[in-house]
Amino acid sequence: DEIEVDGILRRMGSWEKPAGFVSSFPPTDAAASPIPLWTDDEIKEVLLDPGRRKSDILFPAEKWITDQKSTSACNGWATAGSLSRARFLRGIDDGFIGSGSFVYSRINGGQDAGSSLEAGLKEIGANGTCSQTLCTADMIYPSRQPNNCAAEASKHKGIVAYHCPTKQAWRSACAAGFMGICAVHAGAKFSKFTKVNSGSPCTAHSGVDSGHGNHACTISDMRIIDGVEMFLLDNSWRPSWGSFGRTWLTWDSFEQTFGYHDFFVIPTTSESDTPIGATK
């Protein structure tokens, strides 16, 4: 399988799917991919491209921002959210929003106490996720879920997920437009916003709390705003949180969490028995 690329990704070309599910970005095996990490100048070039898509406009909050309710399922929702957005970018516009509760139910070890980012990525690749309308936010244990959740989930998998082992890899992947899963430390400063002239609906960015990371989120965009590189975080705390469920982060928010968590991006997905009306 090859990854089809659009205007933003045109210089990335395409590459063969790696033999293993989880690899690095770009694949470390030169035979698998000749694509190097992007330089700072290349990252700046694509971020300042006037034709660059704006994901907070592409993914309206009322549809795409989810609510994990009073659970510790943030990793599940971050992973399912990245998968859902990645398949939409492939042209599959069928209204599907993946269930973070389903993903989390398979990796929470029978208790609502969080999970590792890597566990979520392995689960989304092996078993996928069903719709959030089928497996709702309160269904964080398999015993509470409808019997057809697993069968439905098997139709929607993230077949390629790249681990970003370095800052440059993470910046390159986000600049390329891939949907990412990250860990941040969510404290008082995380929810304290200041205004940024972004020219888009999301006009706030978070402060930085000290800690190794206690919250997983989807990163759906990267831009240069007022001369500063920023990453758009799509949270799972409902649209009423932050700026329509979103906030901007600087690299400072990742600096202290990056060494403790495996950040990933999902370039492409797999569809089996695609619903009528959807396109591949």
Coordinates of C-alpha atoms in Angstrom, one line a residue:
D1 CA 0.0 0.0 0.0
E2 CA 1.2 3.5 -0.7
I3 CA 0.1 6.8 0.9
E4 CA -1.6 9.2 -1.5
V5 CA -0.5 12.8 -0.9
D6 CA -2.1 16.1 -1.6
G7 CA -0.7 19.6 -2.0
I8 CA 0.7 19.9 1.5
L9 CA 2.3 16.5 1.3
R10 CA 3.4 16.6 -2.3
R11 CA 7.1 16.8 -1.5
M12 CA 6.8 13.8 0.7
G13 CA 6.0 11.5 -2.2
S14 CA 4.9 8.0 -1.2
W15 CA 6.5 5.0 0.4
E16 CA 5.9 1.4 1.0
K17 CA 4.1 0.3 4.2
P18 CA 6.7 -0.8 6.7
A19 CA 6.8 -4.5 7.6
G20 CA 6.0 -3.8 11.3
F21 CA 2.9 -1.9 12.4
V22 CA 4.8 0.6 14.6
S23 CA 7.9 2.1 13.0
S24 CA 9.7 5.5 13.2
F25 CA 8.9 8.6 11.1
P26 CA 10.3 8.5 8.6
P27 CA 11.1 4.7 8.4
T28 CA 14.6 4.3 9.6
D29 CA 15.3 1.7 6.9
A30 CA 16.5 3.6 3.9
A31 CA 15.3 0.8 1.6
A32 CA 11.8 1.3 3.0
S33 CA 11.8 5.1 2.5
P34 CA 14.4 7.5 1.0
I35 CA 12.6 10.4 2.7
P36 CA 14.8 12.3 5.1
L37 CA 13.6 14.4 8.1
W38 CA 12.6 17.9 7.0
T39 CA 15.0 20.7 7.7
D40 CA 13.9 23.8 9.6
D41 CA 13.7 25.7 6.4
E42 CA 11.5 23.0 4.8
I43 CA 9.2 23.0 7.8
K44 CA 8.9 26.7 7.7
E45 CA 8.1 26.7 4.0
V46 CA 5.2 24.3 4.2
L47 CA 3.8 26.0 7.4
L48 CA 3.8 29.4 5.6
D49 CA 2.3 28.0 2.4
P50 CA -0.8 30.2 1.9
G51 CA -2.7 27.2 0.6
R52 CA -2.1 25.2 3.7
R53 CA -5.3 23.7 5.1
K54 CA -6.6 24.8 8.5
S55 CA -7.8 21.8 10.4
D56 CA -9.9 23.8 12.9
I57 CA -12.0 24.9 9.9
L58 CA -11.8 21.5 8.2
F59 CA -12.9 19.7 11.3
P60 CA -15.8 21.7 12.9
A61 CA -15.8 21.5 16.6
E62 CA -19.5 20.6 16.9
K63 CA -18.8 17.4 15.0
W64 CA -15.2 16.5 15.8
I65 CA -14.5 17.5 19.4
T66 CA -15.4 14.6 21.7
D67 CA -16.1 14.3 25.4
Q68 CA -14.5 11.5 27.4
K69 CA -16.8 12.3 30.3
S70 CA -15.5 11.6 33.8
T71 CA -13.1 8.8 32.7
S72 CA -9.4 8.4 32.2
A73 CA -9.9 7.4 28.6
C74 CA -8.0 10.3 27.0
N75 CA -5.6 8.1 25.2
G76 CA -8.4 6.1 23.6
W77 CA -10.1 9.3 22.5
A78 CA -6.8 10.9 21.2
T79 CA -6.1 7.7 19.2
A80 CA -9.6 7.3 17.9
G81 CA -9.7 11.0 17.1
S82 CA -6.5 10.8 15.0
L83 CA -7.8 7.8 13.2
S84 CA -11.1 9.4 12.4
R85 CA -9.4 12.6 11.0
A86 CA -6.9 10.6 9.0
R87 CA -9.6 8.6 7.2
F88 CA -11.5 11.8 6.6
L89 CA -8.4 13.3 4.9
R90 CA -8.4 10.2 2.7
G91 CA -11.8 11.4 1.4
I92 CA -14.0 9.1 3.5
D93 CA -16.7 11.6 4.6
D94 CA -19.3 9.3 6.0
G95 CA -19.8 10.9 9.4
F96 CA -17.8 8.4 11.3
I97 CA -16.2 9.5 14.6
G98 CA -14.3 6.7 16.3
S99 CA -15.0 5.6 19.9
G100 CA -12.2 6.3 22.3
S101 CA -14.1 4.3 24.9
F102 CA -13.8 1.2 22.7
V103 CA -10.0 1.6 22.3
Y104 CA -9.6 2.4 26.0
S105 CA -11.6 -0.6 27.1
R106 CA -9.1 -2.9 25.4
I107 CA -6.0 -1.4 27.0
N108 CA -7.2 -0.2 30.5
G109 CA -6.4 -3.5 32.2
G110 CA -9.8 -3.7 33.8
Q111 CA -9.5 -0.4 35.7
D112 CA -10.0 3.2 34.8
A113 CA -6.5 4.3 35.5
G114 CA -5.1 5.5 32.2
S115 CA -2.8 3.8 29.6
S116 CA 0.3 4.3 27.5
L117 CA 0.2 6.0 24.1
E118 CA 1.9 3.0 22.5
A119 CA -0.8 0.7 23.8
G120 CA -3.4 2.8 22.1
L121 CA -1.6 2.8 18.8
K122 CA -1.1 -0.9 18.8
E123 CA -4.8 -1.4 19.6
I124 CA -6.0 0.8 16.9
G125 CA -3.8 -1.1 14.4
A126 CA -4.7 -4.5 15.6
N127 CA -8.4 -4.1 16.3
G128 CA -9.5 -0.6 15.2
T129 CA -12.4 1.2 16.7
C130 CA -16.2 1.4 16.2
S131 CA -18.3 4.5 16.1
Q132 CA -18.8 6.6 19.2
T133 CA -22.5 6.3 18.7
L134 CA -22.2 2.6 19.1
C135 CA -19.7 2.6 22.0
T136 CA -20.4 5.7 24.0
A137 CA -18.2 7.5 26.4
D138 CA -19.5 5.6 29.5
M139 CA -18.8 2.2 27.9
I140 CA -15.1 1.9 29.0
Y141 CA -15.4 -1.8 29.8
P142 CA -16.3 -4.5 27.2
S143 CA -19.0 -5.9 29.4
R144 CA -21.0 -2.6 28.9
Q145 CA -20.7 -2.6 25.1
P146 CA -23.1 -3.9 22.5
N147 CA -22.0 -7.3 21.1
N148 CA -21.3 -5.9 17.6
C149 CA -18.7 -3.3 18.7
A150 CA -15.7 -5.5 17.9
A151 CA -17.0 -6.5 14.5
E152 CA -17.6 -2.9 13.6
A153 CA -14.3 -1.8 15.0
S154 CA -12.4 -4.3 12.7
K155 CA -13.5 -2.2 9.7
H156 CA -11.6 0.9 10.9
K157 CA -8.0 0.4 11.6
G158 CA -4.8 2.6 11.6
I159 CA -2.6 0.4 9.4
V160 CA 0.4 2.7 9.5
A161 CA 1.5 4.5 12.6
Y162 CA 4.9 6.2 12.9
H163 CA 6.7 6.7 16.2
C164 CA 8.4 10.1 16.3
P165 CA 11.6 9.5 18.4
T166 CA 13.0 13.0 18.1
K167 CA 11.7 16.6 18.1
Q168 CA 12.6 17.0 14.4
A169 CA 10.7 13.9 13.5
W170 CA 7.6 15.2 15.4
R171 CA 7.9 18.6 13.8
S172 CA 8.4 17.1 10.4
A173 CA 5.4 14.8 10.7
C174 CA 3.1 17.5 12.1
A175 CA 4.2 19.9 9.4
A176 CA 3.4 17.2 6.8
G177 CA -0.2 17.3 8.0
F178 CA -0.3 13.9 9.7
M179 CA -2.7 13.4 12.6
G180 CA -0.7 12.9 15.9
I181 CA -1.1 11.6 19.4
C182 CA 0.8 13.3 22.1
A183 CA 1.1 13.6 25.9
V184 CA 0.8 16.9 27.8
H185 CA 0.7 17.8 31.4
A186 CA -2.7 19.3 32.1
G187 CA -2.7 21.6 35.1
A188 CA -4.0 25.1 35.9
K189 CA -1.9 26.7 33.1
F190 CA -3.0 24.2 30.5
S191 CA -6.5 25.8 30.7
K192 CA -5.4 29.4 31.0
F193 CA -5.5 31.0 27.6
T194 CA -4.0 34.1 26.1
K195 CA -5.0 35.6 22.8
V196 CA -3.1 34.9 19.6
N197 CA -3.8 36.5 16.2
S198 CA -4.3 33.2 14.3
G199 CA -6.8 34.4 11.7
S200 CA -8.9 31.3 12.4
P201 CA -11.6 30.2 14.9
C202 CA -9.1 28.9 17.4
T203 CA -7.4 32.0 18.9
A204 CA -5.9 30.8 22.2
H205 CA -2.9 28.9 23.4
S206 CA -2.1 27.1 26.7
G207 CA 0.5 27.7 29.3
V208 CA 3.0 25.1 30.4
D209 CA 2.5 23.1 33.6
S210 CA 5.4 21.2 35.2
G211 CA 5.1 17.4 35.0
H212 CA 5.9 14.3 33.0
G213 CA 2.5 14.2 31.2
N214 CA -0.9 13.1 32.4
H215 CA -3.2 13.7 29.4
A216 CA -3.3 12.4 25.9
C217 CA -4.6 14.5 23.0
T218 CA -4.9 14.7 19.2
I219 CA -2.6 17.1 17.4
S220 CA -4.4 18.1 14.1
D221 CA -2.3 21.0 12.8
M222 CA 0.9 23.0 13.0
R223 CA 1.3 26.6 12.0
I224 CA 3.5 29.6 12.5
I225 CA 1.5 32.2 14.4
D226 CA 3.0 35.6 15.1
G227 CA 6.4 34.2 14.3
V228 CA 6.0 31.2 16.7
E229 CA 5.7 27.5 15.8
M230 CA 2.5 26.2 17.3
F231 CA 0.6 22.9 17.4
L232 CA -3.2 22.7 17.4
L233 CA -4.4 20.4 20.1
D234 CA -7.9 18.9 19.7
N235 CA -9.0 17.9 23.2
S236 CA -11.6 15.4 24.4
W237 CA -13.2 17.6 27.0
R238 CA -16.2 18.7 24.9
P239 CA -16.5 21.8 22.7
S240 CA -17.1 24.1 25.7
W241 CA -13.5 23.7 26.9
G242 CA -10.9 26.0 25.7
S243 CA -11.5 27.6 22.3
F244 CA -14.2 25.4 20.9
G245 CA -12.5 22.3 22.4
R246 CA -9.1 23.3 21.2
T247 CA -6.0 25.1 22.1
W248 CA -2.6 25.9 20.6
L249 CA 0.6 24.6 22.2
T250 CA 4.2 25.6 21.7
W251 CA 7.1 23.0 21.8
D252 CA 7.5 23.9 25.5
S253 CA 4.4 21.9 26.3
F254 CA 6.1 18.8 24.9
E255 CA 9.7 19.4 26.1
Q256 CA 9.1 17.7 29.5
T257 CA 6.7 15.0 28.3
F258 CA 8.5 13.8 25.1
G259 CA 11.0 11.7 26.9
Y260 CA 8.4 9.8 28.9
H261 CA 5.9 9.0 26.2
D262 CA 5.9 7.7 22.7
F263 CA 4.5 10.3 20.4
F264 CA 2.9 8.9 17.2
V265 CA 1.3 10.0 13.9
I266 CA -1.2 8.1 11.8
P267 CA -0.6 8.8 8.0
T268 CA -3.2 6.3 6.7
T269 CA -5.9 3.9 7.6
S270 CA -7.6 0.7 6.4
E271 CA -11.2 0.3 5.5
S272 CA -13.0 -3.0 5.3
D273 CA -16.6 -3.2 4.1
T274 CA -16.7 0.6 3.7
P275 CA -20.2 2.0 4.3
I276 CA -22.3 2.9 1.3
G277 CA -21.7 6.4 0.1
A278 CA -18.1 6.6 1.4
T279 CA -15.2 6.8 -0.9
K280 CA -11.7 5.3 -0.7

